[in-house]
Tab-separated table of N, CA, C and O in Angstrom:
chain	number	residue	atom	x	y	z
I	1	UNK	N	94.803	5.536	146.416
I	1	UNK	CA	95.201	5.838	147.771
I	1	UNK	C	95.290	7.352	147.944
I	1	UNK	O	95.839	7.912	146.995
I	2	UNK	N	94.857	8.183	148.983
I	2	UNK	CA	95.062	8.930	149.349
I	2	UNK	C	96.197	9.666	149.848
I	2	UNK	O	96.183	9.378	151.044
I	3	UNK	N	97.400	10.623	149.611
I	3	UNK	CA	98.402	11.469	149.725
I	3	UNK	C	98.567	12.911	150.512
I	3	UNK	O	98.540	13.996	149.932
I	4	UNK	N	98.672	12.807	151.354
I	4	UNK	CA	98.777	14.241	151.982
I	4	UNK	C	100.204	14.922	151.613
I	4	UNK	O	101.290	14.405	151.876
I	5	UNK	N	100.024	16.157	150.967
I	5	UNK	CA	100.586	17.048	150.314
I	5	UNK	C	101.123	18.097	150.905
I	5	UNK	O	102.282	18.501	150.811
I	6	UNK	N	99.874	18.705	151.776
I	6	UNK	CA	100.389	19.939	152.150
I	6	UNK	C	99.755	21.210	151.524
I	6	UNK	O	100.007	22.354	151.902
I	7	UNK	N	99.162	20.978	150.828
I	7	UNK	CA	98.488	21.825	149.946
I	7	UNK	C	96.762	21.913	150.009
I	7	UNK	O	96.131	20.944	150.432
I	8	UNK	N	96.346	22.658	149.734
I	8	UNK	CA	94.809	23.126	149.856
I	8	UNK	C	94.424	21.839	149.283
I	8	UNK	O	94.780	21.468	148.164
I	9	UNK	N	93.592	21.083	150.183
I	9	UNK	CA	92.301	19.831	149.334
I	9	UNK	C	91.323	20.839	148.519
I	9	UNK	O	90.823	21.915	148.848
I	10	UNK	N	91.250	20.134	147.422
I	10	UNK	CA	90.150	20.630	146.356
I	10	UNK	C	89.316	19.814	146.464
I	10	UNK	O	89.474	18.763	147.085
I	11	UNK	N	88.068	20.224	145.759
I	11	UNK	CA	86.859	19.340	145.885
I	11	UNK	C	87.109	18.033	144.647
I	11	UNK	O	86.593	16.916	144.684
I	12	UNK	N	87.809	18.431	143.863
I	12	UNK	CA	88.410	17.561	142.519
I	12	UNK	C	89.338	15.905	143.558
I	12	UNK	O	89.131	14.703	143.395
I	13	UNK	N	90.017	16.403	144.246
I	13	UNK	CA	90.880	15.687	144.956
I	13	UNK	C	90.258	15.086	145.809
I	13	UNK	O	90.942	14.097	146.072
I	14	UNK	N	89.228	15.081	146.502
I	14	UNK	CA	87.791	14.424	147.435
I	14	UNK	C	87.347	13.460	146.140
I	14	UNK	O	87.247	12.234	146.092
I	15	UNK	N	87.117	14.482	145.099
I	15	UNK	CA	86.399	13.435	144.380
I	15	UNK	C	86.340	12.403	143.565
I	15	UNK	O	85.324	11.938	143.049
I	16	UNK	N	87.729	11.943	143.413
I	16	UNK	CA	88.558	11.483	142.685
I	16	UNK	C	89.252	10.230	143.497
I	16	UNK	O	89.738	9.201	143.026
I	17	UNK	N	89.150	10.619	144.778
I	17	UNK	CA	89.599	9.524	145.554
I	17	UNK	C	89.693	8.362	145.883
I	17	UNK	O	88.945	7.843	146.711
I	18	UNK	N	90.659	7.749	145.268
I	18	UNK	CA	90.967	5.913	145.150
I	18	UNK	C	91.037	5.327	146.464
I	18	UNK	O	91.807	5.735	147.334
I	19	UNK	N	90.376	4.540	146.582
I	19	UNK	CA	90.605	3.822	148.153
I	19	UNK	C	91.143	1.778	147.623
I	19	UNK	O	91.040	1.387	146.460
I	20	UNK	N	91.556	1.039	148.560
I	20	UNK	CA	92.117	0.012	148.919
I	20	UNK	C	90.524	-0.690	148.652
I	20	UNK	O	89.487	-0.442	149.267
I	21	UNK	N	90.746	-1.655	147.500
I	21	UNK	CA	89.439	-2.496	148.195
I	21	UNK	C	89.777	-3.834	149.556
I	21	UNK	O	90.855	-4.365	149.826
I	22	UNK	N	88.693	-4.013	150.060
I	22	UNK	CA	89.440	-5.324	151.095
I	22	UNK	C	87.935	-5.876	151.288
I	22	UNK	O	86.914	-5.256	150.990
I	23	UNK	N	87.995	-6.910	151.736
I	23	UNK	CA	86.851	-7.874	152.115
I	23	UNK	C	85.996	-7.592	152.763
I	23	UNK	O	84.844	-7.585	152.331
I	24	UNK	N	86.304	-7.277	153.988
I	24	UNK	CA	84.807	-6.296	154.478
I	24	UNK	C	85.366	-4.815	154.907
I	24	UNK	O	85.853	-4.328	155.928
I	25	UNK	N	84.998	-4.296	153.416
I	25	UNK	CA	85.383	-2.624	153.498
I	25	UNK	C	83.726	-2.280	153.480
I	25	UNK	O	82.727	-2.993	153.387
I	26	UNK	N	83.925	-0.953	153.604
I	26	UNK	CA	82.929	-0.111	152.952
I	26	UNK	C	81.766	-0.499	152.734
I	26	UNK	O	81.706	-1.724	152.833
I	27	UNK	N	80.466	0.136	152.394
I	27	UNK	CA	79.872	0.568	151.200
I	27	UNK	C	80.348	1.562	149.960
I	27	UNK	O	80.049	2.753	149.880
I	28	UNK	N	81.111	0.855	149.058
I	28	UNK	CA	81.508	1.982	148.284
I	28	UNK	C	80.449	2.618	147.723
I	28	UNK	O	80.862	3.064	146.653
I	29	UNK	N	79.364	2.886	147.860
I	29	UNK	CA	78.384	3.998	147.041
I	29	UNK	C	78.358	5.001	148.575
I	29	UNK	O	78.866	6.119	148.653
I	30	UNK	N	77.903	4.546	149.295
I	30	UNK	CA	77.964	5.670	150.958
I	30	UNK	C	79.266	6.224	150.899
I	30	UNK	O	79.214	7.368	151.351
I	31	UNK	N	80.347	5.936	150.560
I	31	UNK	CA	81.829	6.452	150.655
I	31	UNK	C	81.655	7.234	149.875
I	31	UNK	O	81.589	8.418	150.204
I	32	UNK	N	81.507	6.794	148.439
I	32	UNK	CA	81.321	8.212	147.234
I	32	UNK	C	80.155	9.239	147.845
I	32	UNK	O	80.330	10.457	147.867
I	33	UNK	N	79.081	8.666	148.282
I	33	UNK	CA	78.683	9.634	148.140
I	33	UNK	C	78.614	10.769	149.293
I	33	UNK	O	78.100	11.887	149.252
I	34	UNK	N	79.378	10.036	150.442
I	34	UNK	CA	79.975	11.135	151.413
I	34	UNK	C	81.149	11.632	151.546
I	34	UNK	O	81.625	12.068	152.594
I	35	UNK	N	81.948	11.564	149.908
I	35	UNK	CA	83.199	12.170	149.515
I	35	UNK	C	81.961	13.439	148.669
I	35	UNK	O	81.965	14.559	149.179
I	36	UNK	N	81.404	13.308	147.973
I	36	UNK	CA	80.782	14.009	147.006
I	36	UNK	C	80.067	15.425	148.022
I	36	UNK	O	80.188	16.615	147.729
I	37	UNK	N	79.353	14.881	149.203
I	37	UNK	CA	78.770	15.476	149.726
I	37	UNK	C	80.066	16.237	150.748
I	37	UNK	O	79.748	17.319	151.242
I	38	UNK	N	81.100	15.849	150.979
I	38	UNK	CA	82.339	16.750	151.916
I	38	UNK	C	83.198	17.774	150.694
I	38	UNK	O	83.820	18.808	150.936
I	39	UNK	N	83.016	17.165	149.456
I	39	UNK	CA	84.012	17.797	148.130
I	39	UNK	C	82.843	19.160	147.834
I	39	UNK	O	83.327	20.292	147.863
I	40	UNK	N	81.665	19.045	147.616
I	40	UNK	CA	81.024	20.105	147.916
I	40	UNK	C	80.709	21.128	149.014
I	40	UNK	O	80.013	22.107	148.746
I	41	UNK	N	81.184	20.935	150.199
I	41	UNK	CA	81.365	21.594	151.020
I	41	UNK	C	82.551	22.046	151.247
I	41	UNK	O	82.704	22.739	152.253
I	42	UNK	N	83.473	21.825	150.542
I	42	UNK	CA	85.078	22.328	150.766
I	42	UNK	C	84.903	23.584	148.934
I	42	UNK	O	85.548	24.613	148.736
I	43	UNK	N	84.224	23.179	148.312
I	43	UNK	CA	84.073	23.862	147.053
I	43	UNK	C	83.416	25.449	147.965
I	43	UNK	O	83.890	26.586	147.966
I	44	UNK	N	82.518	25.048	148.469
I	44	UNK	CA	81.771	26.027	149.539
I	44	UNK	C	82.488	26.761	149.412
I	44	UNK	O	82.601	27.675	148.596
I	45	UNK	N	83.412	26.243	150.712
I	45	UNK	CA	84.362	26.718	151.484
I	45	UNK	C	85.720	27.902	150.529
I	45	UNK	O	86.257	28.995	150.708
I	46	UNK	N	85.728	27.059	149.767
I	46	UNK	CA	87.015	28.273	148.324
I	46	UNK	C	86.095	28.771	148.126
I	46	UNK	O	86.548	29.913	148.194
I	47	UNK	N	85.054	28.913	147.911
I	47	UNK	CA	84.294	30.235	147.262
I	47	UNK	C	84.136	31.383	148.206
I	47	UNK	O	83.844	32.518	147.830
I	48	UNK	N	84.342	31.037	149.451
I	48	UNK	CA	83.648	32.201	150.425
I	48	UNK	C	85.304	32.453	150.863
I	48	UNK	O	85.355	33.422	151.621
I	49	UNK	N	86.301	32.021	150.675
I	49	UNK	CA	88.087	32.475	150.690
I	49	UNK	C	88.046	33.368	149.680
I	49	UNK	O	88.228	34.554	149.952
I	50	UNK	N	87.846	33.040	148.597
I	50	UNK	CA	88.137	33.880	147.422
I	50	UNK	C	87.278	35.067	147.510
I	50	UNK	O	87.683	36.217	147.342
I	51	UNK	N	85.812	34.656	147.840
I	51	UNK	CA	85.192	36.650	148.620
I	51	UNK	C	85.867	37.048	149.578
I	51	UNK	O	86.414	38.150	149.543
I	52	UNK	N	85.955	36.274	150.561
I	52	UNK	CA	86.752	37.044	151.715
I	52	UNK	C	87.840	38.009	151.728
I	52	UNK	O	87.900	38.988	152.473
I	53	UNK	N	88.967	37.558	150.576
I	53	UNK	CA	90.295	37.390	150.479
I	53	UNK	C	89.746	38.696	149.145
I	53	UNK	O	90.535	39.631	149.280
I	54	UNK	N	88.974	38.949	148.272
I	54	UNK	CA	88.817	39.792	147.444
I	54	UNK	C	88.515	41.335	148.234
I	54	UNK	O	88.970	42.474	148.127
I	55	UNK	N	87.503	40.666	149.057
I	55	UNK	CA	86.955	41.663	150.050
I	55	UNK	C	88.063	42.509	150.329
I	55	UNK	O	88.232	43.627	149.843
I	56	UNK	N	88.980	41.794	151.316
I	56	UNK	CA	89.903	42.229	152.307
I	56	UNK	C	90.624	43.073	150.994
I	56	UNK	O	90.305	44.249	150.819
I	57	UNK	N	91.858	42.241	149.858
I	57	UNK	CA	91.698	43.738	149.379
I	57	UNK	C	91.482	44.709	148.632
I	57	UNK	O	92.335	45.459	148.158
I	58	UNK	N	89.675	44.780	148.397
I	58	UNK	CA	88.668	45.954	148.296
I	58	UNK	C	89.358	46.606	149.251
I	58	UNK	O	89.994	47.602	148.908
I	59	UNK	N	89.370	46.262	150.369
I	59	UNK	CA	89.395	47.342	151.916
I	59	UNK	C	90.499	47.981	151.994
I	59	UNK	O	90.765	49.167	152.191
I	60	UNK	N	91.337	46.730	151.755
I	60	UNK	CA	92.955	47.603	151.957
I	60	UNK	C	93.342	48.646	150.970
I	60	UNK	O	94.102	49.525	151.376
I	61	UNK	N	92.863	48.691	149.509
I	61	UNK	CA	93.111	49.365	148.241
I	61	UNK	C	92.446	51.149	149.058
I	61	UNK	O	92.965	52.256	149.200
I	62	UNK	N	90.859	50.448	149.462
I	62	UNK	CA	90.204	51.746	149.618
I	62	UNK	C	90.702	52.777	151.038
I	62	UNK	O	90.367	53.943	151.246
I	63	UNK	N	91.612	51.879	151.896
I	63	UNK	CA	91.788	52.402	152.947
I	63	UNK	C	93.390	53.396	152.906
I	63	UNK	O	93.728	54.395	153.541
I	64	UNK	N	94.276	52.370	151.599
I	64	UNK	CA	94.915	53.135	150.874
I	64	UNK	C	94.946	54.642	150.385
I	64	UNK	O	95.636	55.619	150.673
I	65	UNK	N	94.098	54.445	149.685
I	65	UNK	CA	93.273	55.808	148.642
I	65	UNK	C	92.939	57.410	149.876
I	65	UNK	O	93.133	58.626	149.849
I	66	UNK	N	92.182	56.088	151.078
I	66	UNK	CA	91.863	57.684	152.199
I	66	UNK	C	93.353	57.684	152.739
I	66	UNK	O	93.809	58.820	152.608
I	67	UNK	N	94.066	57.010	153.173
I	67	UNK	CA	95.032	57.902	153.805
I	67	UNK	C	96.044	58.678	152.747
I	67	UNK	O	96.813	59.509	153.233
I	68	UNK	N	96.076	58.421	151.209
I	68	UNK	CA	96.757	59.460	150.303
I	68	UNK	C	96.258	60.938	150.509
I	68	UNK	O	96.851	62.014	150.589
I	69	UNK	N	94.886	60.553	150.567
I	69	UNK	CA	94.315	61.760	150.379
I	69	UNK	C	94.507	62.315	151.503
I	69	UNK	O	95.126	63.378	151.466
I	70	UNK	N	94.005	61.744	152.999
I	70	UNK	CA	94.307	62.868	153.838
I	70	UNK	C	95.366	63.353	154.078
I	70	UNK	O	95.469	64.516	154.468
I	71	UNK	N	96.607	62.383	153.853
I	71	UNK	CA	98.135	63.440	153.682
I	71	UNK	C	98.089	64.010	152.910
I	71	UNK	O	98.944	64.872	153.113
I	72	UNK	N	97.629	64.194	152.003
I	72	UNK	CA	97.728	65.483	150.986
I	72	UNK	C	96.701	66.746	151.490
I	72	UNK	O	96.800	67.945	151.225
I	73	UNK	N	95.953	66.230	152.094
I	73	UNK	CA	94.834	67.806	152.833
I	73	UNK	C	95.310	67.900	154.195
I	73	UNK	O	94.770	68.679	154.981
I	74	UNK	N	96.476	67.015	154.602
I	74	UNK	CA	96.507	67.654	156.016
I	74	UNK	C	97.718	68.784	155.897
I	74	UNK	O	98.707	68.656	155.176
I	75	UNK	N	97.429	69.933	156.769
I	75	UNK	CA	98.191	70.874	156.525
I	75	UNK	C	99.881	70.514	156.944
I	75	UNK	O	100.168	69.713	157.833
I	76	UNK	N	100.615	71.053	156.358
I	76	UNK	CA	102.397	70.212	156.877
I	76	UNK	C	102.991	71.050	157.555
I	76	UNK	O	104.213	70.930	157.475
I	77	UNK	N	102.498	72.188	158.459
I	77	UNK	CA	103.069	72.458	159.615
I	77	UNK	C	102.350	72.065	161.222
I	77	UNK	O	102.709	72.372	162.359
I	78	UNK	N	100.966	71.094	160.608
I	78	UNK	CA	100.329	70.905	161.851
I	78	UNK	C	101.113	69.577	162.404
I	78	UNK	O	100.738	68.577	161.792
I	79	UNK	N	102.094	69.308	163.390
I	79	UNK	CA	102.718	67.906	164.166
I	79	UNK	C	101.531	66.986	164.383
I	79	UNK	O	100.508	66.790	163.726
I	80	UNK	N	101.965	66.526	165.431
I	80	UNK	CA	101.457	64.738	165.570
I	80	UNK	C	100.007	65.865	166.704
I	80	UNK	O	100.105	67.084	166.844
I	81	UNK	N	99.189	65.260	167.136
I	81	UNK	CA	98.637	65.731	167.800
I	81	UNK	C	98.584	65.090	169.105
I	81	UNK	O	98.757	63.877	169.220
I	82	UNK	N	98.390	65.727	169.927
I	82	UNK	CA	98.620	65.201	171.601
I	82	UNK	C	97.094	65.433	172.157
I	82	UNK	O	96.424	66.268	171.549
I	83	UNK	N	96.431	64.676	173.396
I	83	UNK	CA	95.606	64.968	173.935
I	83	UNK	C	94.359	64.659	173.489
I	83	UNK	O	94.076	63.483	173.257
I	84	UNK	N	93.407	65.717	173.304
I	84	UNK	CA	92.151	65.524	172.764
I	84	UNK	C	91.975	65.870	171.389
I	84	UNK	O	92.909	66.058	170.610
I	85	UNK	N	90.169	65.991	170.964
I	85	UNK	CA	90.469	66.513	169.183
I	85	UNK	C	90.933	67.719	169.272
I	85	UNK	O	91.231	68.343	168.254
């Protein structure tokens, strides 16, 4: 039987999935194999989170790094600036 958790579905947890037999259920081979074919598309799916989510912070680390640096080259009697450049 199937359990909702609350937690990220894995493709392991699609694929693994016990169902109720009953008299006129299913095709259980079409069921597997359109658990197999949705558990690979959720596998997809974590792989392109885990770039995304690496990506993001690549970005934040590097966006880090420039604003150290430009407080350290910006001169410390120049204030906030008003107006234009």
């Amino acid at each position: 039987m199937i359990y909702l958790t609350g937690r990220r579905l894995g493709p392991h947890q699609i694929r693994s999935a016990e169902f109720d037999r009953c008299w006129r259920g299913l095709a259980p081979d079409q069921v597997r194999s359109h658990l197999d074919r949705v558990a690979g598309e959720v596998e997809r799916l974590h792989r392109h989170i885990r770039a995304v989510e690496a990506d993001g912070d690549r970005i934040r680390q590097a966006l880090r790094r420039w604003q150290s640096e430009y407080a350290q080259r910006r001169p410390a009697d120049s204030g906030p600036r008003h107006g234009g450049w």
